[in-house]
Tab-separated table of C-alpha atoms in Angstrom:
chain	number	residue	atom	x	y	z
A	203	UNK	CA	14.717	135.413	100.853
A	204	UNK	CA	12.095	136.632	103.159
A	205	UNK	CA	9.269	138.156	102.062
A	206	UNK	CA	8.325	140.067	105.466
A	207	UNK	CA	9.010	139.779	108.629
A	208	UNK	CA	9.080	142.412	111.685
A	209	UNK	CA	12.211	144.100	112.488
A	210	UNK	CA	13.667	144.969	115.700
A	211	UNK	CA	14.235	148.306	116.519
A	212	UNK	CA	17.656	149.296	116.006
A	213	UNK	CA	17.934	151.510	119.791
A	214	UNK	CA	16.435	150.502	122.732
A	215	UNK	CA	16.620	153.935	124.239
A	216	UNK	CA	16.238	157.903	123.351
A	217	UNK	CA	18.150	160.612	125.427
A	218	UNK	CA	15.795	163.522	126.281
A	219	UNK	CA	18.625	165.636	127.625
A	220	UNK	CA	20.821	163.979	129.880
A	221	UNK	CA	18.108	161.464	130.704
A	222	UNK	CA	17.670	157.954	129.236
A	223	UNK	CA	14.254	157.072	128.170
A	224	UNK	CA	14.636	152.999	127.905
A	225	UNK	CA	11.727	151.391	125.765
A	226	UNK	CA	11.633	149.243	127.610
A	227	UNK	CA	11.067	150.637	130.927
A	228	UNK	CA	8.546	152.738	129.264
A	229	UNK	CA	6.293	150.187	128.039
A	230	UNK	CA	6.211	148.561	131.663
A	231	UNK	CA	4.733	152.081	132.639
A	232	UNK	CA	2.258	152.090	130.425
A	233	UNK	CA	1.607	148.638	130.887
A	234	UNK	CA	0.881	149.772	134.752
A	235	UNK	CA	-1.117	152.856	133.713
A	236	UNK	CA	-3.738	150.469	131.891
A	237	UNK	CA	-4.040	148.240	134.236
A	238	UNK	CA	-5.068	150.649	136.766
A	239	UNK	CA	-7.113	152.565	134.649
A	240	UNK	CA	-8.931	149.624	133.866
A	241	UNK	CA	-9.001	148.642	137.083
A	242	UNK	CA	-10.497	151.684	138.426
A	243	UNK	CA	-13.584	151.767	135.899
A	244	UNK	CA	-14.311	148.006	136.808
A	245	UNK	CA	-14.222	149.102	140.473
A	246	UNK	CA	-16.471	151.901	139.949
A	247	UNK	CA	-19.067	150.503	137.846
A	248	UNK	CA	-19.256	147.659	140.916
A	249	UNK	CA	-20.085	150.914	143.107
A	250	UNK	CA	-16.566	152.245	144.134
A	251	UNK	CA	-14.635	155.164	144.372
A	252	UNK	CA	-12.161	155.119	140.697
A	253	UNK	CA	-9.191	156.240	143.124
A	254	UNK	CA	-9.406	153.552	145.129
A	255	UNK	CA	-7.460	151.277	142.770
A	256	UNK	CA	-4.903	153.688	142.176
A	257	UNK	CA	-4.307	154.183	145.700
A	258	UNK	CA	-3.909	150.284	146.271
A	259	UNK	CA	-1.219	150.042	143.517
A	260	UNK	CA	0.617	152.567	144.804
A	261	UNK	CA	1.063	149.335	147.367
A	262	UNK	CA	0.999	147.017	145.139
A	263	UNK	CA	2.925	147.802	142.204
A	264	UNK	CA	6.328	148.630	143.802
A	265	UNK	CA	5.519	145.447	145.899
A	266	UNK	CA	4.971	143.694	142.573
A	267	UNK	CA	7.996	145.115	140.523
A	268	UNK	CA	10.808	144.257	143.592
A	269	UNK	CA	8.664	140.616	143.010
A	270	UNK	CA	9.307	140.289	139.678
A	271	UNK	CA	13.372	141.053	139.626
A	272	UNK	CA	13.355	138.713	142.644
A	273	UNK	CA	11.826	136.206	140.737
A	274	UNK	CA	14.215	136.825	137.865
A	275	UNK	CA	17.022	137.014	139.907
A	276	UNK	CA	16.601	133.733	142.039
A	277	UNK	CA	16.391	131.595	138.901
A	278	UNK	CA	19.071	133.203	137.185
A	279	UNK	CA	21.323	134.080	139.707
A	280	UNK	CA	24.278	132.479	137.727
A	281	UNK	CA	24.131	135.445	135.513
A	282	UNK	CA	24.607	137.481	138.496
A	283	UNK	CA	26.480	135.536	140.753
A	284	UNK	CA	28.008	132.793	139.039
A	285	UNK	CA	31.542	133.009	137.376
A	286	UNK	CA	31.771	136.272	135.686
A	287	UNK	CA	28.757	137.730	136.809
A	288	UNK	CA	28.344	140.899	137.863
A	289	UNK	CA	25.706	141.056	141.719
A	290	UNK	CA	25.511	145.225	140.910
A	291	UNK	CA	23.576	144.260	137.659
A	292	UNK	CA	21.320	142.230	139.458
A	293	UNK	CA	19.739	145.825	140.207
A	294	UNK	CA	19.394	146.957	136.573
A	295	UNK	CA	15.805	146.308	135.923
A	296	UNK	CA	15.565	148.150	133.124
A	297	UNK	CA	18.154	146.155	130.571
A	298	UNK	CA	15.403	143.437	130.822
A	299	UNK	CA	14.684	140.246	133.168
A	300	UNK	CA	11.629	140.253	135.383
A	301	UNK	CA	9.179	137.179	136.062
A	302	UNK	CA	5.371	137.712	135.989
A	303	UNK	CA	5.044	134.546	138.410
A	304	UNK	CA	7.133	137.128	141.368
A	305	UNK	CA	5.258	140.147	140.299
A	306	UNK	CA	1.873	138.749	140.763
A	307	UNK	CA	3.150	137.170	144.076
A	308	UNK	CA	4.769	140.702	145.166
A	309	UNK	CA	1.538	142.731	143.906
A	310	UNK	CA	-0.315	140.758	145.597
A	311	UNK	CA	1.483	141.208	149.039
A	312	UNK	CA	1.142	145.289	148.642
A	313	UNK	CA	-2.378	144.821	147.170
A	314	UNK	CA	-3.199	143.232	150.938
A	315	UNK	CA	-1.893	145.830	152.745
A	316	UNK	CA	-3.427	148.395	150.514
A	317	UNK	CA	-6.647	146.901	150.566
A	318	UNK	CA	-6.361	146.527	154.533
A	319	UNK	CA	-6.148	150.557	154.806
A	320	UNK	CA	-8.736	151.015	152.651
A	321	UNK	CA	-10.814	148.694	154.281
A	322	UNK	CA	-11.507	146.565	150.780
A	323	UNK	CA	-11.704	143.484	150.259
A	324	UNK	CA	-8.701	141.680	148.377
A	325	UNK	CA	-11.130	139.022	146.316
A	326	UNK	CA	-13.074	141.901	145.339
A	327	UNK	CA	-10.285	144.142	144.549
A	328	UNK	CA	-8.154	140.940	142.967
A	329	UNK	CA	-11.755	140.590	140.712
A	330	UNK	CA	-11.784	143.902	139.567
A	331	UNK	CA	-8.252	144.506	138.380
A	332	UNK	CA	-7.805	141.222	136.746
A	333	UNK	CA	-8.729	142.112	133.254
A	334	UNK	CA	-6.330	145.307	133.807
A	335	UNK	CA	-2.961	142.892	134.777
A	336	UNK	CA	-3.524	140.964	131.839
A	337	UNK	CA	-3.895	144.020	129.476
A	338	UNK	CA	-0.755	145.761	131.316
A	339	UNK	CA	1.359	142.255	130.843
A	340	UNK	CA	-0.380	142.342	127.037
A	341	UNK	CA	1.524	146.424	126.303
A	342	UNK	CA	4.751	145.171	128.859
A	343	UNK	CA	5.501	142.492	126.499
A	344	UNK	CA	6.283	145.055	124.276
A	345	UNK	CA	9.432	145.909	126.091
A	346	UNK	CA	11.008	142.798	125.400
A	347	UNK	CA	10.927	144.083	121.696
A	348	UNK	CA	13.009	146.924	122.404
A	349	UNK	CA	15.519	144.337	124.069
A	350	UNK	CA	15.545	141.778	121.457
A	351	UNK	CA	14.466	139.589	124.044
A	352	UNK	CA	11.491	136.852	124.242
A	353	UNK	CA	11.599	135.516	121.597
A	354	UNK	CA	11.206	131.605	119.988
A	355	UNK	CA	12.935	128.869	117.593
A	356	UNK	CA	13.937	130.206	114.457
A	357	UNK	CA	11.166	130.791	111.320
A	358	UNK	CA	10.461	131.761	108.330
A	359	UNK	CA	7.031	132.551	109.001
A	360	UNK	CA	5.941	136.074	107.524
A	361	UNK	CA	5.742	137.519	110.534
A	362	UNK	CA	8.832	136.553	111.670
A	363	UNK	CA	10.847	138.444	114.044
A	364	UNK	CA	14.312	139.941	112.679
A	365	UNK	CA	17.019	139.528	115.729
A	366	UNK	CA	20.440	140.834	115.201
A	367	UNK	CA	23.458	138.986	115.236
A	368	UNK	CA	24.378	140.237	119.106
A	369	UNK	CA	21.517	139.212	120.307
A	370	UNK	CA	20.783	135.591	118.491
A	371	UNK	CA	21.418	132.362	120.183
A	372	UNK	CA	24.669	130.728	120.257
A	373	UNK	CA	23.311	127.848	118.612
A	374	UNK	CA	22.215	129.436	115.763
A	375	UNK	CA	24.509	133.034	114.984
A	376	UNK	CA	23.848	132.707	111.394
A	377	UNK	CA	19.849	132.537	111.299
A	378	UNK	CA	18.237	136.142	111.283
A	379	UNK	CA	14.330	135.657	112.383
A	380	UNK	CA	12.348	134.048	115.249
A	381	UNK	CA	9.172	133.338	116.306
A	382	UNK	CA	8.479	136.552	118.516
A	383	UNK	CA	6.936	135.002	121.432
A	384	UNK	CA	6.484	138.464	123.096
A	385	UNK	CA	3.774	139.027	120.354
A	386	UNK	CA	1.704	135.881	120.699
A	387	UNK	CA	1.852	136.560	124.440
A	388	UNK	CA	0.881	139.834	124.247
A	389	UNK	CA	-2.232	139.004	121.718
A	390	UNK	CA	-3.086	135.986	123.770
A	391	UNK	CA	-3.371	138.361	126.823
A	392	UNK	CA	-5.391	140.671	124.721
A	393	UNK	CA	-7.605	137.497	124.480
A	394	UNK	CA	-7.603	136.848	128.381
A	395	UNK	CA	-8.930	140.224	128.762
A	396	UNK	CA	-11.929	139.833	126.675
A	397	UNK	CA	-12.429	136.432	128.098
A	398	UNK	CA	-12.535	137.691	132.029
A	399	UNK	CA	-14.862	140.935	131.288
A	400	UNK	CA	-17.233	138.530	128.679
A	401	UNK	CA	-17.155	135.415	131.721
A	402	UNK	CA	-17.768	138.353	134.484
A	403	UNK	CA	-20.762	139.769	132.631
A	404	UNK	CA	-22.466	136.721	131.815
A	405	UNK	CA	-21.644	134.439	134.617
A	406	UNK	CA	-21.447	137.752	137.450
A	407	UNK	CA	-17.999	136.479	138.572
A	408	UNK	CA	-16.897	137.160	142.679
A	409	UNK	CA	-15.167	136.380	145.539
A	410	UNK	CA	-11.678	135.851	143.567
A	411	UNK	CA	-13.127	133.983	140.472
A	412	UNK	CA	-12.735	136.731	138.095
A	413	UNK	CA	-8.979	136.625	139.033
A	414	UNK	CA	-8.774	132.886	139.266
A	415	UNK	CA	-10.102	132.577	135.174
A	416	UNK	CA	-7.402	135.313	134.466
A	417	UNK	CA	-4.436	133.243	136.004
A	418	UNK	CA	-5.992	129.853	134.424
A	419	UNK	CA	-6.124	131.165	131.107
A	420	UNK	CA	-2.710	133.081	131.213
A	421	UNK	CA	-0.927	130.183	131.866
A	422	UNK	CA	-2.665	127.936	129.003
A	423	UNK	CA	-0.992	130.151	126.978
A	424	UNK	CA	1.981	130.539	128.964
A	425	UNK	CA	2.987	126.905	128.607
A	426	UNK	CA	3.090	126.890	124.993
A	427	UNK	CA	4.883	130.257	124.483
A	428	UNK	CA	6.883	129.205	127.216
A	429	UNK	CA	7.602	125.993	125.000
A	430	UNK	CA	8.607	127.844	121.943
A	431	UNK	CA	11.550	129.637	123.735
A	432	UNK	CA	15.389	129.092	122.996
A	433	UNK	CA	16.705	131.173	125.754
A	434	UNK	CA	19.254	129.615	128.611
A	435	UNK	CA	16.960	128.341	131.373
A	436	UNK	CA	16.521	125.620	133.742
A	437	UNK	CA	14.843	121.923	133.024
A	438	UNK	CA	13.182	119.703	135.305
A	439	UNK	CA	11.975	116.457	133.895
A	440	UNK	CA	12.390	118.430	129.965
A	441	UNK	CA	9.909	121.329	131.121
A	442	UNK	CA	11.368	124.736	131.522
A	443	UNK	CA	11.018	125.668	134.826
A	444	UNK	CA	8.701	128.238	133.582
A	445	UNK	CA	6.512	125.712	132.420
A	446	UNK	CA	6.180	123.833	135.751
A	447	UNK	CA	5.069	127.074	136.914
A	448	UNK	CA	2.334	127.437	134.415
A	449	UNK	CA	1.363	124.307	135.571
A	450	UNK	CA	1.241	125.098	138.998
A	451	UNK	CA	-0.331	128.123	139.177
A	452	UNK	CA	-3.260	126.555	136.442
A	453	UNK	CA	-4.316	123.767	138.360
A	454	UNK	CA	-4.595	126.004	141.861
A	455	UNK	CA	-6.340	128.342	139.959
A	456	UNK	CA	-8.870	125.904	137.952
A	457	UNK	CA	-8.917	124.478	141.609
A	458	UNK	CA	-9.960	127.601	143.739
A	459	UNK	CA	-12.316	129.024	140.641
A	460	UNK	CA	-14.320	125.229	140.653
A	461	UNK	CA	-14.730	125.307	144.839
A	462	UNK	CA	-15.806	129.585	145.022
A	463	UNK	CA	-18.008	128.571	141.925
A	464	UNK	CA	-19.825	125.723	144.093
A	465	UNK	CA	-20.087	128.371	147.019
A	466	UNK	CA	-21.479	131.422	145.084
A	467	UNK	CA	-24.835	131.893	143.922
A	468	UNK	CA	-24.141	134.835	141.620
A	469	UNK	CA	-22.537	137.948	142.876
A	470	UNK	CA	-23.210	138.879	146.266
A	471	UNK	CA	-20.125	141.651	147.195
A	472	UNK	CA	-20.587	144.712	145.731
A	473	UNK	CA	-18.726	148.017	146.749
A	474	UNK	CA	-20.090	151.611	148.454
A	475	UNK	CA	-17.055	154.001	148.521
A	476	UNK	CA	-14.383	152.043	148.087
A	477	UNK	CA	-15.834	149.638	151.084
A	478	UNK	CA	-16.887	145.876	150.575
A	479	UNK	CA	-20.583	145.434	151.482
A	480	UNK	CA	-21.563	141.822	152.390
A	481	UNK	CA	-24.987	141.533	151.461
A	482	UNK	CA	-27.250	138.886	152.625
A	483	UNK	CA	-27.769	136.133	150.320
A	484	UNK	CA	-31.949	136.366	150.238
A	485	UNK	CA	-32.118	132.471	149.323
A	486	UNK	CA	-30.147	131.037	152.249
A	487	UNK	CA	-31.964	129.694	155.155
A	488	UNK	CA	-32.094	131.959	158.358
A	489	UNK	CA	-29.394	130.594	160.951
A	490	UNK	CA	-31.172	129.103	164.328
């Protein structure tokens, strides 16, 4: 018999009236609202306007969000599309299934075209929110609690996560707790939050490193929570396809953050009003 372990909750949703409030479209929300609140004080303590953030996700997090289901969608389309699916559910974001890989790739889209109205700088922008994505992915996570979702092999463990029988794996109907991979993602995003703000401070991170260290340390952990995982997906060479991802996206990032590194001298972008200054580096040699 256990001794603890951390139970699910038993609804995933609360009627105020005749609306629905999902848990776990709610925690995405919030998820969003830290990240841009975060976001805004790194922008204004770099010189900015705070609302300039929030106007630029009003771009970029609808951008982002249509990104994610895509994501979801394209590499699970069987569940959709494929012999019994159902291509109207492929619209129901909130029972679950979105991919962080398409919402970063989607934000980032409406993050360009807000930042080209404002007249910002993406790096600069993409530096200053970084810390925020990773906190709003660390309260998201939480979402996947309210669906019983996310979760890895079966444990034990004291913290243990209790899944009920509707929502176990096929393979294993009679086991009742899991490693809850939504957790350790969420606290090891906690941890790529201090890491970016700590790295920016001491090491006066620009021109897209800030974000760069985010993504590279996101998908360390990524890969191994990825690893734990018993949920249907697809394999390429053993790796979830997930995985490969991780992979992916950590070597362009540990790529692109070594190359700016060897091109910056420090900081030299700040912002005035919500516009990117480009100062003058004072050490470089005048051009003939």
């Amino acid at each position: 018999m256990l001794l603890a372990f951390i139970p699910s909750p038993s609804i995933g949703e609360v009627h105020l009236g005749p609306l629905p409030l999902r848990g776990y479209s709610l925690m995405l929300i919030l998820g969003i609202a830290a990240a841009v609140w975060l976001g805004g004080r790194r922008w204004a303590a770099r010189g900015g306007e705070k609302t300039v953030v929030a106007d630029i996700a009003a771009w970029a997090v609808p951008f982002g969000v249509v990104g994610a289901r895509l994501y979801h969608v394209i590499t699970s389309g069987e569940l959709y599309f494929g012999k019994g699916g159902d291509p109207v559910k492929a619209l129901f974001i909130w029972d679950g299934g979105i991919g962080i890989w398409g919402a970063i790739a989607g934000g980032a889209v409406g993050a360009w075209i807000g930042c080209r109205r404002k007249g910002v700088a993406l790096s600069a922008f993409a530096d200053a929110v970084a810390p925020g994505i990773a906190l709003g992915q660390a309260i998201g996570r939480w979402g996947n609690w309210f669906n019983q979702e996310l979760y890895g092999r079966a444990t034990t463990l004291p913290w243990a996560l209790e899944i009920d029988p509707a929502h176990r794996p096929e393979a294993t109907p009679d086991l009742a707790t899991y490693h809850p991979a939504f957790l350790y993602e969420s606290l090891w995003c906690l941890g790529v939050v201090a890491l970016v703000v700590w790295a920016d401070r001491r090491f006066r991170l620009d021109r897209g490193r800030a974000f760069a260290l985010y993504a590279a340390a996101y998908t360390v952990g990524r890969f191994w929570i990825e690893y734990l995982r018993v949920d249907e997906a697809h394999h390429i060479l053993g790796l979830r396809l997930n995985d490969w991802t991780a992979l992916l996206v950590f070597a362009a990032a540990v790529a692109y953050l070594v190359a700016a590194t060897r091109r910056a001298a420090g900081r030299r972008d700040g912002v005035d009003g919500g516009r990117l200054l480009q100062q003058v580096d004072a050490t470089s040699s005048p051009k003939n």
